[in-house]
Amino acid sequence: MAYSEIENVTGYVGSFTVTVRKKARYVDVGECTACGDCEDVCPVTSPDEFEIGLSTRKAIYQPFPQAVPSAYVLNIDECLGNNPIACGKCLEACDKECINYDDEDELIDFEVGTIIVCVGMDVYDPTALDEFGYTRYENVITSMEFERLINSGGPTEGHLVKLTDGTQPKTVAFIQCVGSRDESRGNPYCSNFCCMNTVKDCLLIKDHYPDIDIKVFYIDIRAFGKGFEDLFQRSKDAGTVYIRGIPGEIEEDPDTGGLRLYVENTTDGGVERHDVDMVVLSIGAIPRRDSDVIQRLLTLQRSQDGFFLEAHPKLKPVDAATQGVFFAGCAESPKDIKDSVTQASAAVARANRLMMQGKVSVEAITSTVIPELCKSCGLCVKVCPYHAISCDTKAKAPAVVVEAACSGCGACSAECPFGAIVMKHFTDGQIEAQIDALLEHDAHDKVLAFACNWCSYSGGDLAGTNRFQYPANVRLIRTMCSGRVDKKFVLRAFAMGAPIVLVSGCHFTDCHYINAVRWTQRRVEKLWDELEKKGIRPERLQLEWISAAEGQRFATVMRAVEDLRRKVTAKEIEHTRKVLADVLAPVEV
Amino acid sequence: MAARDDGNGTLRVGVFVCQCGLNIAGTVDCAAVAEFAETLDDVAIVYNNKYTCSEPGQLEIRKAIAEHALNRVVVASCSPRMHEPTFRAAVEEAGLNPYLLEMANLREHCSWVHMGEPDAATEKAKDLVKMAVARARALQAQKEMVVPITQQALVVGGGIAGIQASLDLADAGYQVYLVEKEPSIGGIMAQIDKTYPTMDCSI
Ligand SMILES: Cc1cc2nc3c(=O)[nH]c(=O)nc-3n(C[C@H](O)[C@H](O)[C@H](O)COP(=O)(O)OP(=O)(O)OC[C@H]3O[C@@H](n4cnc5c(N)ncnc54)[C@H](O)[C@@H]3O)c2cc1C
Ligand code: SF4
Ligand code: SF4
Ligand code: SF4
């Protein structure tokens, strides 16, 4: 389904219900033969996105000759034909009568068992790096634009020319790592494919134009893959000069359009000047600018660089944390074609492994209502992000959980004022047993932190793999969602002498349970008021959002919380114990 | 497979303290932790292993469940996000419900983050084991829900990765929905001329 977007996804592994918006194309794909008669008569010209604005297209166009599906598309915002008096030319020109100005978006629903996310990347926009003059000098282009210029199907039919005067350049410079490997500007990571892309471009130039001199300015050349070193050598043998150092500035000669580069050659420390006719900025990859849409629809997580986060960096490199969802290609991290293809096949193997069985077992972490305890207040219905609970408050019938729809966040169980909801595998009794075991001795020395499975607990794991050190008196209790943390757990901890309690969960955009984390925040805010009223300093209950990618932040938060703990006096703790003495009911399992 | 034990008899907890080579034992005094674990309520037997996740390590768990009639298992090793499925499978093979397993995270949350403080780390490890045993004693058997899986797949994005994934899925016999935002599939690769390392055409 081309020209379509995911509108909504509900359900879980095995049966996701997907709604797709098929955008109005105004051209009947089945009938269109891509003859181009419409294009010939269309009076509107617009920059061609496929050619990155290096040439123009009409309002009715085919994105590129080999496009799949092989059919035209009409950009209704540019089209004059909306109003037939104004235009309507293409309608007349089309023998097949496949143009329809009244075409509308269509919503299509279907069900799938697994989902593979291959949304790819965007490329870095070098406008911000003013020293390279990308917006000021016409002969400074990006590697993406270079691809179109050297392409026989491109706007110059494959002739490499200067954009200022259409003549062939005598010297071309490539600047590497544009937008990559720089903490302060652009992105800190290496974009993986741009070194080899430049090596390739140099070979292409030398094939067509052996006389063009090429200089490549680089930090280091990363030619790590199979056959890569060989290509790198070939480009050197063909005469490409590699200079270690990134130019600090480019100046243009306004008369000739020639470009002057100043660079510190880091091999010998000398400052050099190079005069060239054309500069190609080797731009890196960035996460899709619209990644948050898919992230929200599929409750995915992203690593600190903004690309999608895999379930485990070594052992589950193509699985998402959400069961039944997988990644392939640059959606997960910048990579080349071979790696994208490899990952796609791996993702399919993982999806196939689930689908071929015909059935899948889901973790038995769901909630159930004890009808005898339920007072039909309906509070749980409101907090469930999956609308898995129904309760007829008028008829005073006890609430009912649809187990297949419950995802197991535990928000309902924490919300129920009457203890009527049992969260399987994370029952009150189980969690209270952990609290009691932890605080039985020397409670005043310890930091109790609740951490959700998907984000903050994983952030703690990442702190571990990275060896980010933090105070040793921190102890975590894992729940699936921070929304499971019941007010009574916190009060129990304080009653047992805890100097400080931390509740930590996902950032709002990362919440694995759609928006259950909202209830975490509300609950903690209410609890702050309640503590204050009881004469207990609200600061002793901390709330922090830590993502699975924030190992460093996890350690920092733990240090900060420990600093707060040191300020809690023995007198305070004693006072709290007395005030809360009545919450220490015996543990029920 | 032995009949499934739902753990309803008298509580008998087995604790398996893992050294993870030197990953844990390099900082935490595992022998001291194991000795401490023996003093906890309902703990029937404690092991101190080099690598609990290894085949011999798992075999030991299975043997111990049979020999000591264990109905709760605590593995004090790495993150449950890493090896909970491994150990759940091991206890299940020994006939115990997999939800009667609990893990204490002595590696990611202890030895690796308190490296210069062996004493404090060992104290923390004891606490983590104590909490895990307390939780394990309260654990109950659970039955997993088995749901049918629709034999169709969605691929979002029609670049080279999405195209390859769709082709592979279709070849494997599944109905595939490939959803592409733009009017044509192809992604960035369609815009590229020749591609490394083979230097051939992209389309
Ligand atoms: C200048 C340049 C030169 C390169 N040269 C080479 C080379 O020579 N050799 C090599 O191996 N690699 C090269 N690469 C890398 C190569 O382009 C990538 O490896 C490849 O494109 C990755 O494919 P992909 O499918 O992951 O992503 P993409 O190509 O980015 O495709 C993603 C697709 O998903 C669609 N999409 C995105 N979001 C949504 C959504 N929400 N819903 C529906 N559809 C969506 C997009 O429209 C797009 O069609 C180069 C990259 C650049 C920038
Ligand atoms: S691949 Fe090369 S050019 Fe691209 S970011 Fe990495 S080092 Fe820089
Ligand atoms: S556990 Fe979460 S998903 Fe399940 S019923 Fe309760 S609120 Fe809804
Ligand atoms: S919150 Fe508790 S008492 Fe209220 S309807 Fe839900 S289960 Fe019943």
PDB file of N, CA, C and O and ligand atoms in Angstrom, chain A residues 176-177 180-181 189-195 220 222, ligand 2:
ATOM      1  N   GLN A 176      34.007  14.790   5.160  1.00  0.00           N
ATOM      2  CA  GLN A 176      33.378  13.667   5.868  1.00  0.00           C
ATOM      3  C   GLN A 176      32.748  14.098   7.188  1.00  0.00           C
ATOM      4  O   GLN A 176      33.007  15.192   7.696  1.00  0.00           O
ATOM      5  N   CYS A 177      31.948  13.200   7.732  1.00  0.00           N
ATOM      6  CA  CYS A 177      31.358  13.359   9.068  1.00  0.00           C
ATOM      7  C   CYS A 177      30.567  14.659   9.214  1.00  0.00           C
ATOM      8  O   CYS A 177      30.569  15.269  10.289  1.00  0.00           O
ATOM      9  N   SER A 180      27.874  14.259  11.808  1.00  0.00           N
ATOM     10  CA  SER A 180      28.146  13.059  12.601  1.00  0.00           C
ATOM     11  C   SER A 180      29.370  13.286  13.482  1.00  0.00           C
ATOM     12  O   SER A 180      30.188  14.158  13.203  1.00  0.00           O
ATOM     13  N   ARG A 181      29.500  12.489  14.510  1.00  0.00           N
ATOM     14  CA  ARG A 181      30.685  12.424  15.352  1.00  0.00           C
ATOM     15  C   ARG A 181      31.082  13.769  15.940  1.00  0.00           C
ATOM     16  O   ARG A 181      32.260  14.098  16.046  1.00  0.00           O
ATOM     17  N   TYR A 189      27.064  10.282  17.081  1.00  0.00           N
ATOM     18  CA  TYR A 189      27.373   8.948  16.572  1.00  0.00           C
ATOM     19  C   TYR A 189      27.969   8.980  15.156  1.00  0.00           C
ATOM     20  O   TYR A 189      27.858   9.970  14.452  1.00  0.00           O
ATOM     21  N   CYS A 190      28.578   7.868  14.773  1.00  0.00           N
ATOM     22  CA  CYS A 190      29.082   7.673  13.414  1.00  0.00           C
ATOM     23  C   CYS A 190      27.933   7.141  12.561  1.00  0.00           C
ATOM     24  O   CYS A 190      27.217   6.247  12.980  1.00  0.00           O
ATOM     25  N   SER A 191      27.761   7.708  11.381  1.00  0.00           N
ATOM     26  CA  SER A 191      26.619   7.321  10.544  1.00  0.00           C
ATOM     27  C   SER A 191      26.861   6.079   9.707  1.00  0.00           C
ATOM     28  O   SER A 191      26.011   5.670   8.925  1.00  0.00           O
ATOM     29  N   ASN A 192      28.010   5.513   9.818  1.00  0.00           N
ATOM     30  CA  ASN A 192      28.276   4.153   9.315  1.00  0.00           C
ATOM     31  C   ASN A 192      28.532   4.020   7.809  1.00  0.00           C
ATOM     32  O   ASN A 192      29.453   3.346   7.400  1.00  0.00           O
ATOM     33  N   PHE A 193      27.704   4.650   6.965  1.00  0.00           N
ATOM     34  CA  PHE A 193      27.850   4.388   5.528  1.00  0.00           C
ATOM     35  C   PHE A 193      28.569   5.501   4.771  1.00  0.00           C
ATOM     36  O   PHE A 193      28.936   5.319   3.610  1.00  0.00           O
ATOM     37  N   CYS A 194      28.786   6.679   5.367  1.00  0.00           N
ATOM     38  CA  CYS A 194      29.222   7.823   4.560  1.00  0.00           C
ATOM     39  C   CYS A 194      30.687   7.731   4.131  1.00  0.00           C
ATOM     40  O   CYS A 194      31.034   8.220   3.047  1.00  0.00           O
ATOM     41  N   CYS A 195      31.553   7.093   4.929  1.00  0.00           N
ATOM     42  CA  CYS A 195      32.937   6.911   4.483  1.00  0.00           C
ATOM     43  C   CYS A 195      32.960   6.088   3.205  1.00  0.00           C
ATOM     44  O   CYS A 195      33.562   6.462   2.206  1.00  0.00           O
ATOM     45  N   ASP A 220      38.667   9.969  10.455  1.00  0.00           N
ATOM     46  CA  ASP A 220      39.333   8.742  10.067  1.00  0.00           C
ATOM     47  C   ASP A 220      38.407   7.993   9.140  1.00  0.00           C
ATOM     48  O   ASP A 220      37.194   8.166   9.190  1.00  0.00           O
ATOM     49  N   ARG A 222      36.467   4.884   7.923  1.00  0.00           N
ATOM     50  CA  ARG A 222      35.985   3.642   8.530  1.00  0.00           C
ATOM     51  C   ARG A 222      35.574   2.663   7.427  1.00  0.00           C
ATOM     52  O   ARG A 222      34.474   2.721   6.909  1.00  0.00           O
TER      53      ARG A 222
HETATM   54  S1  SF4 C   2      31.047   6.598   8.340  1.00  0.00           S
HETATM   55 FE1  SF4 C   2      32.865   7.905   8.132  1.00  0.00          FE
HETATM   56  S2  SF4 C   2      32.032   9.889   7.465  1.00  0.00           S
HETATM   57 FE2  SF4 C   2      30.308   8.745   8.240  1.00  0.00          FE
HETATM   58  S3  SF4 C   2      30.192   9.465  10.363  1.00  0.00           S
HETATM   59 FE3  SF4 C   2      31.382   7.542  10.369  1.00  0.00          FE
HETATM   60  S4  SF4 C   2      33.495   8.236  10.238  1.00  0.00           S
HETATM   61 FE4  SF4 C   2      32.234  10.001   9.666  1.00  0.00          FE
END
